[in-house]
Amino acid sequence: MMQQLTTVIEAMPYILQGGLVSLLIVVGAMLLGLAMGIPMAVGQVYGPFIIRRLIGLYVWFFRGVPILVLMFLFYFGVFELLRLNLSAVSATALVLGMTSAAYQSQIFRGSIQALPAGQFKAARAMGMSDMQAIRTIILPQALRLSLPGWSNEYSIILKDSALAYVVGAMDIFTRTHFVASRTYEHLPLFIAAGGLYFVITLVGVKLLSALEKKVRIPGYTT
């Protein structure tokens, strides 16, 4: 028992460095998903038929194909074909970000559609263009409503980030597996890694929950 505890203690600084890599992947994926997801949501709600169809196909593809398959498809296929010399961390963040965009677009889409339709009509009646109404009236409210779903997406991406192992990114899982394969103390090391994932998830969710409370408008209902 003491030997196992000693192994975990000695390995923790090395594994914690992988925590920074995992966070980098998660933040990059979340931001890319946000940057892509909002325009996609707007396009699905307000765009012409062809735009809605194309976005629908994107969402269908990235939600329907397992992330592990997408990792191999893009890292060893598409990125190689395009001659993109991406690091394992950048490639993982990019693939997870594109996948997250499909899910985030549906979160934002649902929030937009939850708003009263009269708000958009009223903005147009006041002389606003469609883009002005969307940017200044619709999106600020929709983004507030999206925070609970966005918090859930954060925890999902964090867990999916462990798939960075398959392309060699030195995240929490990869470093833990590296140490375990040399010390043969798999159980205590992976329990420690699971605890680290849990702490990072809990802290992130708590911060997003605090943000949700901060931007909430008292008495506001849709």
CSV table of N, CA and C in Angstrom, one decimal, residues 32-89:
chain,number,residue,atom,x,y,z
A,32,LEU,N,-13.3,27.4,-30.1
A,32,LEU,CA,-13.6,27.1,-31.5
A,32,LEU,C,-15.1,26.7,-31.7
A,33,GLY,N,-15.6,25.9,-30.8
A,33,GLY,CA,-17.0,25.5,-30.9
A,33,GLY,C,-17.9,26.7,-30.7
A,34,LEU,N,-17.5,27.6,-29.9
A,34,LEU,CA,-18.3,28.8,-29.7
A,34,LEU,C,-18.3,29.7,-30.9
A,35,ALA,N,-17.1,29.9,-31.5
A,35,ALA,CA,-17.0,30.7,-32.7
A,35,ALA,C,-17.7,30.2,-33.9
A,36,MET,N,-17.8,28.9,-34.0
A,36,MET,CA,-18.5,28.2,-35.1
A,36,MET,C,-20.0,28.0,-34.8
A,37,GLY,N,-20.2,27.7,-33.5
A,37,GLY,CA,-21.6,27.3,-33.1
A,37,GLY,C,-22.6,28.4,-33.2
A,38,ILE,N,-22.2,29.7,-32.8
A,38,ILE,CA,-23.2,30.8,-32.9
A,38,ILE,C,-23.6,31.1,-34.3
A,39,PRO,N,-22.7,31.3,-35.3
A,39,PRO,CA,-23.1,31.5,-36.6
A,39,PRO,C,-24.0,30.4,-37.2
A,40,MET,N,-23.6,29.2,-36.8
A,40,MET,CA,-24.4,28.0,-37.3
A,40,MET,C,-25.8,28.0,-36.8
A,41,ALA,N,-25.9,28.4,-35.5
A,41,ALA,CA,-27.3,28.4,-34.9
A,41,ALA,C,-28.1,29.5,-35.5
A,42,VAL,N,-27.5,30.7,-35.8
A,42,VAL,CA,-28.2,31.8,-36.4
A,42,VAL,C,-28.6,31.4,-37.8
A,43,GLY,N,-27.7,30.7,-38.5
A,43,GLY,CA,-28.0,30.2,-39.9
A,43,GLY,C,-29.2,29.2,-39.9
A,44,GLN,N,-29.2,28.4,-38.9
A,44,GLN,CA,-30.3,27.4,-38.9
A,44,GLN,C,-31.6,28.0,-38.6
A,45,VAL,N,-31.6,29.0,-37.8
A,45,VAL,CA,-32.9,29.7,-37.4
A,45,VAL,C,-33.4,30.7,-38.4
A,46,TYR,N,-32.4,31.5,-38.9
A,46,TYR,CA,-32.8,32.6,-39.8
A,46,TYR,C,-32.3,32.5,-41.2
A,47,GLY,N,-31.5,31.5,-41.5
A,47,GLY,CA,-30.9,31.5,-42.8
A,47,GLY,C,-31.8,30.9,-43.9
A,48,PRO,N,-31.4,31.0,-45.2
A,48,PRO,CA,-32.2,30.4,-46.2
A,48,PRO,C,-32.1,28.9,-46.2
A,49,PHE,N,-32.9,28.3,-47.0
A,49,PHE,CA,-33.1,26.8,-47.0
A,49,PHE,C,-31.7,26.1,-47.2
A,50,ILE,N,-30.9,26.6,-48.2
A,50,ILE,CA,-29.7,25.9,-48.6
A,50,ILE,C,-28.7,26.0,-47.4
A,51,ILE,N,-28.7,27.1,-46.7
A,51,ILE,CA,-27.8,27.3,-45.6
A,51,ILE,C,-28.2,26.3,-44.4
A,52,ARG,N,-29.5,26.3,-44.2
A,52,ARG,CA,-30.0,25.4,-43.1
A,52,ARG,C,-29.7,23.9,-43.5
A,53,ARG,N,-29.8,23.6,-44.7
A,53,ARG,CA,-29.5,22.2,-45.1
A,53,ARG,C,-28.0,21.9,-44.9
A,54,LEU,N,-27.1,22.8,-45.3
A,54,LEU,CA,-25.7,22.6,-45.2
A,54,LEU,C,-25.2,22.4,-43.8
A,55,ILE,N,-25.8,23.3,-42.9
A,55,ILE,CA,-25.5,23.3,-41.5
A,55,ILE,C,-26.0,22.0,-40.9
A,56,GLY,N,-27.2,21.6,-41.3
A,56,GLY,CA,-27.8,20.4,-40.9
A,56,GLY,C,-26.9,19.2,-41.2
A,57,LEU,N,-26.3,19.1,-42.4
A,57,LEU,CA,-25.5,18.1,-42.8
A,57,LEU,C,-24.2,18.0,-41.9
A,58,TYR,N,-23.7,19.2,-41.6
A,58,TYR,CA,-22.5,19.3,-40.8
A,58,TYR,C,-22.8,18.8,-39.4
A,59,VAL,N,-23.9,19.2,-38.8
A,59,VAL,CA,-24.3,18.7,-37.5
A,59,VAL,C,-24.5,17.2,-37.5
A,60,TRP,N,-25.2,16.7,-38.5
A,60,TRP,CA,-25.5,15.3,-38.6
A,60,TRP,C,-24.2,14.5,-38.7
A,61,PHE,N,-23.2,15.0,-39.5
A,61,PHE,CA,-21.9,14.2,-39.6
A,61,PHE,C,-21.2,14.2,-38.3
A,62,PHE,N,-20.9,15.4,-37.7
A,62,PHE,CA,-20.1,15.4,-36.5
A,62,PHE,C,-20.8,14.8,-35.3
A,63,ARG,N,-22.1,14.8,-35.3
A,63,ARG,CA,-22.8,14.2,-34.1
A,63,ARG,C,-22.9,12.7,-34.3
A,64,GLY,N,-22.8,12.2,-35.6
A,64,GLY,CA,-23.1,10.8,-35.9
A,64,GLY,C,-21.9,10.0,-35.9
A,65,VAL,N,-20.7,10.6,-36.1
A,65,VAL,CA,-19.4,9.8,-36.2
A,65,VAL,C,-18.7,9.8,-34.9
A,66,PRO,N,-18.3,8.7,-34.4
A,66,PRO,CA,-17.6,8.6,-33.1
A,66,PRO,C,-16.3,9.5,-33.1
A,67,ILE,N,-16.0,10.2,-32.0
A,67,ILE,CA,-14.9,11.1,-32.0
A,67,ILE,C,-13.6,10.4,-32.2
A,68,LEU,N,-13.5,9.1,-31.7
A,68,LEU,CA,-12.2,8.4,-32.0
A,68,LEU,C,-12.0,8.2,-33.5
A,69,VAL,N,-13.1,7.9,-34.2
A,69,VAL,CA,-13.0,7.8,-35.7
A,69,VAL,C,-12.6,9.2,-36.3
A,70,LEU,N,-13.2,10.2,-35.8
A,70,LEU,CA,-12.9,11.6,-36.3
A,70,LEU,C,-11.4,11.9,-36.1
A,71,MET,N,-10.9,11.5,-34.9
A,71,MET,CA,-9.5,11.8,-34.6
A,71,MET,C,-8.6,11.2,-35.6
A,72,PHE,N,-8.8,9.9,-35.9
A,72,PHE,CA,-8.0,9.2,-36.9
A,72,PHE,C,-8.2,9.8,-38.3
A,73,LEU,N,-9.5,10.1,-38.7
A,73,LEU,CA,-9.8,10.6,-40.0
A,73,LEU,C,-9.1,11.9,-40.3
A,74,PHE,N,-9.2,12.8,-39.3
A,74,PHE,CA,-8.6,14.1,-39.6
A,74,PHE,C,-7.1,14.1,-39.4
A,75,TYR,N,-6.6,13.5,-38.3
A,75,TYR,CA,-5.2,13.6,-38.0
A,75,TYR,C,-4.3,12.8,-39.0
A,76,PHE,N,-4.8,11.6,-39.3
A,76,PHE,CA,-4.0,10.8,-40.3
A,76,PHE,C,-4.5,10.9,-41.7
A,77,GLY,N,-5.6,11.5,-41.9
A,77,GLY,CA,-6.2,11.6,-43.2
A,77,GLY,C,-6.2,13.0,-43.8
A,78,VAL,N,-7.2,13.8,-43.3
A,78,VAL,CA,-7.5,15.1,-43.9
A,78,VAL,C,-6.3,16.1,-43.7
A,79,PHE,N,-5.7,16.1,-42.4
A,79,PHE,CA,-4.6,17.0,-42.2
A,79,PHE,C,-3.4,16.6,-43.0
A,80,GLU,N,-3.2,15.3,-43.2
A,80,GLU,CA,-2.1,14.9,-44.0
A,80,GLU,C,-2.3,15.3,-45.4
A,81,LEU,N,-3.5,15.1,-45.9
A,81,LEU,CA,-3.9,15.4,-47.3
A,81,LEU,C,-3.7,16.9,-47.6
A,82,LEU,N,-4.0,17.7,-46.6
A,82,LEU,CA,-3.9,19.2,-46.7
A,82,LEU,C,-2.5,19.7,-46.4
A,83,ARG,N,-1.6,18.8,-46.0
A,83,ARG,CA,-0.2,19.1,-45.6
A,83,ARG,C,-0.2,20.1,-44.4
A,84,LEU,N,-1.1,19.9,-43.5
A,84,LEU,CA,-1.1,20.7,-42.3
A,84,LEU,C,-0.2,20.1,-41.2
A,85,ASN,N,0.9,20.7,-40.9
A,85,ASN,CA,1.8,20.2,-39.9
A,85,ASN,C,1.4,20.6,-38.5
A,86,LEU,N,0.3,20.0,-38.0
A,86,LEU,CA,-0.2,20.4,-36.7
A,86,LEU,C,0.3,19.5,-35.6
A,87,SER,N,0.6,20.1,-34.4
A,87,SER,CA,0.9,19.3,-33.2
A,87,SER,C,-0.2,18.4,-32.8
A,88,ALA,N,0.1,17.4,-32.0
A,88,ALA,CA,-1.0,16.5,-31.5
A,88,ALA,C,-2.0,17.3,-30.7
A,89,VAL,N,-1.5,18.3,-29.9
A,89,VAL,CA,-2.5,19.1,-29.1
A,89,VAL,C,-3.4,20.0,-30.0
